[in-house]
């Protein structure tokens, strides 16, 4: 196609922390460790009706990620995150994306509530204002064939109680299949989790994010 140009990007794993100084805004968290690799194809050009299009496909990976809150307390980490991208169109309205597989290996999420009742995850929303006059964004056209979480861990500490309560779920496994937001079709979901001193959890069902199901 004479109206298109393409570029292949292959990156061996490199340390993301060396480039944090180039972030356009200050991050609400601390990235202590993390590597990025990619095998991507970028295609951009002009459509038959004159509109511009930009499409990304291929594989994107993150590994050995360690994210902490502003007090340097562990918040989220994982061994590996892989995205197999059929197509991602960031300029499209609504945004369009299709993934054949997304997998997170050995994620560790630490959720806590301090004595004042504040959640540590609330720091992620710092500076996120709500503009009442902003138009409602159209529903994105995103589909994911398979989304998997393997060997996960979720830790919960509630210090707002008179007797602080701690809970840890490990291992946590999750599989989501057939998610398609554009089609408004429920996805199949399977989840298992275990925790010390509690009965193992196993769940199978359907999930529709826009209907709250």
Coordinates of C-alpha atoms in Angstrom, one line a residue:
X1 CA 0.0 0.0 0.0
X2 CA 1.6 3.3 -1.2
X3 CA -0.2 5.2 1.5
X4 CA 1.3 3.2 4.4
X5 CA 4.7 3.0 6.1
X6 CA 5.8 0.4 8.6
X7 CA 8.5 -0.1 11.2
X8 CA 9.7 -3.2 13.0
X9 CA 10.9 -2.6 16.6
X10 CA 12.8 -5.4 18.3
X11 CA 14.2 -4.5 21.8
X12 CA 16.2 -6.8 24.0
X13 CA 15.2 -6.4 27.7
X14 CA 16.4 -3.1 29.1
X15 CA 16.2 -1.4 32.5
X16 CA 13.2 1.0 32.6
X17 CA 14.4 2.8 35.7
X18 CA 17.2 4.5 33.7
X19 CA 14.6 6.4 31.7
X20 CA 12.2 7.6 34.5
X21 CA 13.7 11.1 34.2
X22 CA 12.0 11.4 30.8
X23 CA 8.5 10.8 32.2
X24 CA 6.4 13.9 31.3
X25 CA 4.8 14.0 34.8
X26 CA 5.7 12.8 38.2
X27 CA 4.6 9.2 38.8
X28 CA 2.3 8.5 41.8
X29 CA 4.4 5.4 42.6
X30 CA 8.1 4.4 42.7
X31 CA 9.4 2.0 40.0
X32 CA 12.3 0.4 41.8
X33 CA 13.0 -2.3 39.2
X34 CA 11.6 -3.4 35.8
X35 CA 12.7 -4.4 32.3
X36 CA 10.9 -4.0 29.0
X37 CA 11.3 -6.0 25.8
X38 CA 9.3 -5.9 22.5
X39 CA 8.9 -7.4 19.1
X40 CA 6.5 -4.9 17.5
X41 CA 5.3 -3.8 14.1
X42 CA 4.1 -0.3 13.7
X43 CA 2.0 0.7 10.6
X44 CA 0.8 4.2 9.9
X45 CA -0.7 5.9 6.9
X46 CA -3.7 7.4 5.3
X47 CA -7.0 5.6 4.9
X48 CA -9.2 5.5 1.7
X49 CA -11.2 8.4 3.1
X50 CA -8.3 10.5 4.0
X51 CA -8.2 9.7 7.7
X52 CA -4.9 8.8 9.5
X53 CA -4.4 5.4 11.0
X54 CA -1.8 4.0 13.3
X55 CA -1.7 0.3 14.2
X56 CA 0.6 -1.6 16.5
X57 CA 0.9 -5.4 16.6
X58 CA 3.3 -8.0 18.0
X59 CA 4.6 -8.8 21.5
X60 CA 5.4 -6.6 24.5
X61 CA 6.9 -7.8 27.7
X62 CA 7.7 -6.5 31.2
X63 CA 9.8 -8.5 33.6
X64 CA 11.1 -8.4 37.2
X65 CA 8.9 -5.4 38.1
X66 CA 8.9 -3.9 41.6
X67 CA 6.4 -1.0 42.2
X68 CA 6.3 0.8 45.5
X69 CA 4.2 3.6 47.0
X70 CA 5.8 7.0 47.8
X71 CA 6.9 5.7 51.3
X72 CA 8.9 3.0 49.6
X73 CA 6.6 0.2 50.8
X74 CA 6.0 -2.7 48.3
X75 CA 2.8 -2.2 46.4
X76 CA 2.9 -4.4 43.3
X77 CA 5.4 -6.7 41.7
X78 CA 5.5 -9.5 39.2
X79 CA 8.0 -11.8 37.5
X80 CA 6.6 -11.3 34.0
X81 CA 3.8 -9.6 32.0
X82 CA 3.4 -10.6 28.3
X83 CA 1.0 -9.0 25.9
X84 CA 0.4 -10.7 22.5
X85 CA -1.2 -7.9 20.4
X86 CA -3.3 -8.6 17.4
X87 CA -3.8 -4.9 16.8
X88 CA -3.8 -1.8 18.8
X89 CA -5.1 1.5 17.3
X90 CA -4.5 4.4 19.8
X91 CA -5.7 7.0 17.3
X92 CA -9.1 5.4 16.6
X93 CA -12.3 6.7 18.2
X94 CA -13.4 4.7 20.0
X95 CA -10.0 3.2 20.8
X96 CA -9.6 -0.3 19.3
X97 CA -7.4 -3.1 20.5
X98 CA -7.4 -6.9 20.3
X99 CA -5.1 -9.2 22.3
X100 CA -4.7 -12.9 21.7
X101 CA -3.2 -13.4 25.1
X102 CA -2.2 -11.4 28.2
X103 CA -0.4 -13.3 31.0
X104 CA 0.9 -12.1 34.3
X105 CA 3.3 -14.5 36.1
X106 CA 3.8 -14.4 39.9
X107 CA 2.2 -11.1 40.7
X108 CA 2.3 -9.9 44.3
X109 CA -0.2 -7.2 45.4
X110 CA 0.0 -5.6 48.8
X111 CA -3.2 -3.8 49.9
X112 CA -3.4 -2.1 53.3
X113 CA -5.4 0.4 55.3
X114 CA -3.8 2.6 57.8
X115 CA -5.1 3.7 61.2
X116 CA -6.8 6.7 59.6
X117 CA -8.7 4.4 57.3
X118 CA -6.8 5.3 54.1
X119 CA -6.1 2.7 51.5
X120 CA -2.5 2.6 50.1
X121 CA -4.0 2.2 46.6
X122 CA -5.5 5.7 46.9
X123 CA -2.1 7.1 46.2
X124 CA -2.5 5.9 42.6
X125 CA -5.4 8.4 42.1
X126 CA -3.5 11.4 43.4
X127 CA -4.0 14.3 41.1
X128 CA -6.8 12.6 39.1
X129 CA -9.4 15.3 38.8
X130 CA -12.9 15.0 37.5
X131 CA -14.1 17.5 34.9
X132 CA -17.8 17.8 34.9
X133 CA -17.9 19.4 31.5
X134 CA -15.9 16.7 29.8
X135 CA -17.8 14.7 27.2
X136 CA -18.5 11.0 27.9
X137 CA -15.9 8.9 26.1
X138 CA -17.3 6.2 23.8
X139 CA -17.0 2.6 24.9
X140 CA -13.6 1.2 23.8
X141 CA -13.6 -1.7 21.4
X142 CA -11.2 -4.0 23.3
X143 CA -11.1 -7.8 23.1
X144 CA -8.9 -10.3 24.9
X145 CA -9.0 -13.9 23.8
X146 CA -7.2 -15.2 27.0
X147 CA -6.1 -13.3 30.1
X148 CA -4.2 -15.4 32.7
X149 CA -2.7 -14.8 36.1
X150 CA -0.4 -17.5 37.5
X151 CA 1.1 -18.1 40.9
X152 CA -0.3 -14.8 42.3
X153 CA -0.2 -13.5 45.8
X154 CA -2.6 -10.9 47.5
X155 CA -1.7 -9.6 50.9
X156 CA -4.2 -7.5 53.0
X157 CA -3.4 -5.6 56.2
X158 CA -6.0 -3.6 58.0
X159 CA -4.5 -1.4 60.7
X160 CA -7.7 0.7 61.2
X161 CA -9.2 -2.0 63.4
X162 CA -8.5 -2.1 67.1
X163 CA -6.8 -5.5 66.5
X164 CA -5.0 -5.2 63.1
X165 CA -6.1 -7.9 60.7
X166 CA -3.9 -9.6 58.1
X167 CA -4.8 -12.0 55.3
X168 CA -2.7 -13.5 52.5
X169 CA -4.1 -15.4 49.5
X170 CA -1.5 -17.6 47.8
X171 CA -1.4 -19.0 45.2
X172 CA -4.0 -17.1 43.2
X173 CA -4.8 -18.2 39.7
X174 CA -7.1 -16.5 37.2
X175 CA -8.2 -17.2 33.7
X176 CA -10.5 -15.0 31.7
X177 CA -11.6 -16.1 28.2
X178 CA -13.5 -14.4 25.4
X179 CA -13.7 -10.8 26.8
X180 CA -15.1 -8.5 24.1
X181 CA -16.2 -5.0 25.3
X182 CA -17.5 -4.0 21.9
X183 CA -19.8 -6.9 21.6
X184 CA -21.0 -6.4 25.2
X185 CA -20.6 -10.2 25.6
X186 CA -19.8 -11.8 29.0
X187 CA -16.4 -13.6 29.3
X188 CA -15.8 -16.9 31.0
X189 CA -13.9 -16.6 34.2
X190 CA -12.2 -19.2 36.4
X191 CA -10.4 -18.3 39.7
X192 CA -8.8 -20.3 42.4
X193 CA -7.1 -19.1 45.6
X194 CA -5.8 -20.5 48.9
X195 CA -5.0 -18.9 52.2
X196 CA -3.7 -20.0 55.6
X197 CA -6.5 -20.9 58.0
X198 CA -9.3 -20.6 55.4
X199 CA -11.1 -22.8 53.0
X200 CA -9.7 -22.8 49.4
X201 CA -11.6 -20.6 47.0
X202 CA -12.8 -21.8 43.5
X203 CA -15.0 -19.9 41.2
X204 CA -16.4 -20.3 37.7
X205 CA -18.7 -18.0 36.0
X206 CA -19.2 -15.1 33.6
X207 CA -18.1 -11.5 33.7
X208 CA -19.5 -8.5 31.9
X209 CA -17.7 -5.3 33.1
X210 CA -20.1 -2.8 31.6
X211 CA -23.1 -4.5 33.2
X212 CA -21.5 -5.0 36.5
X213 CA -22.0 -8.8 36.2

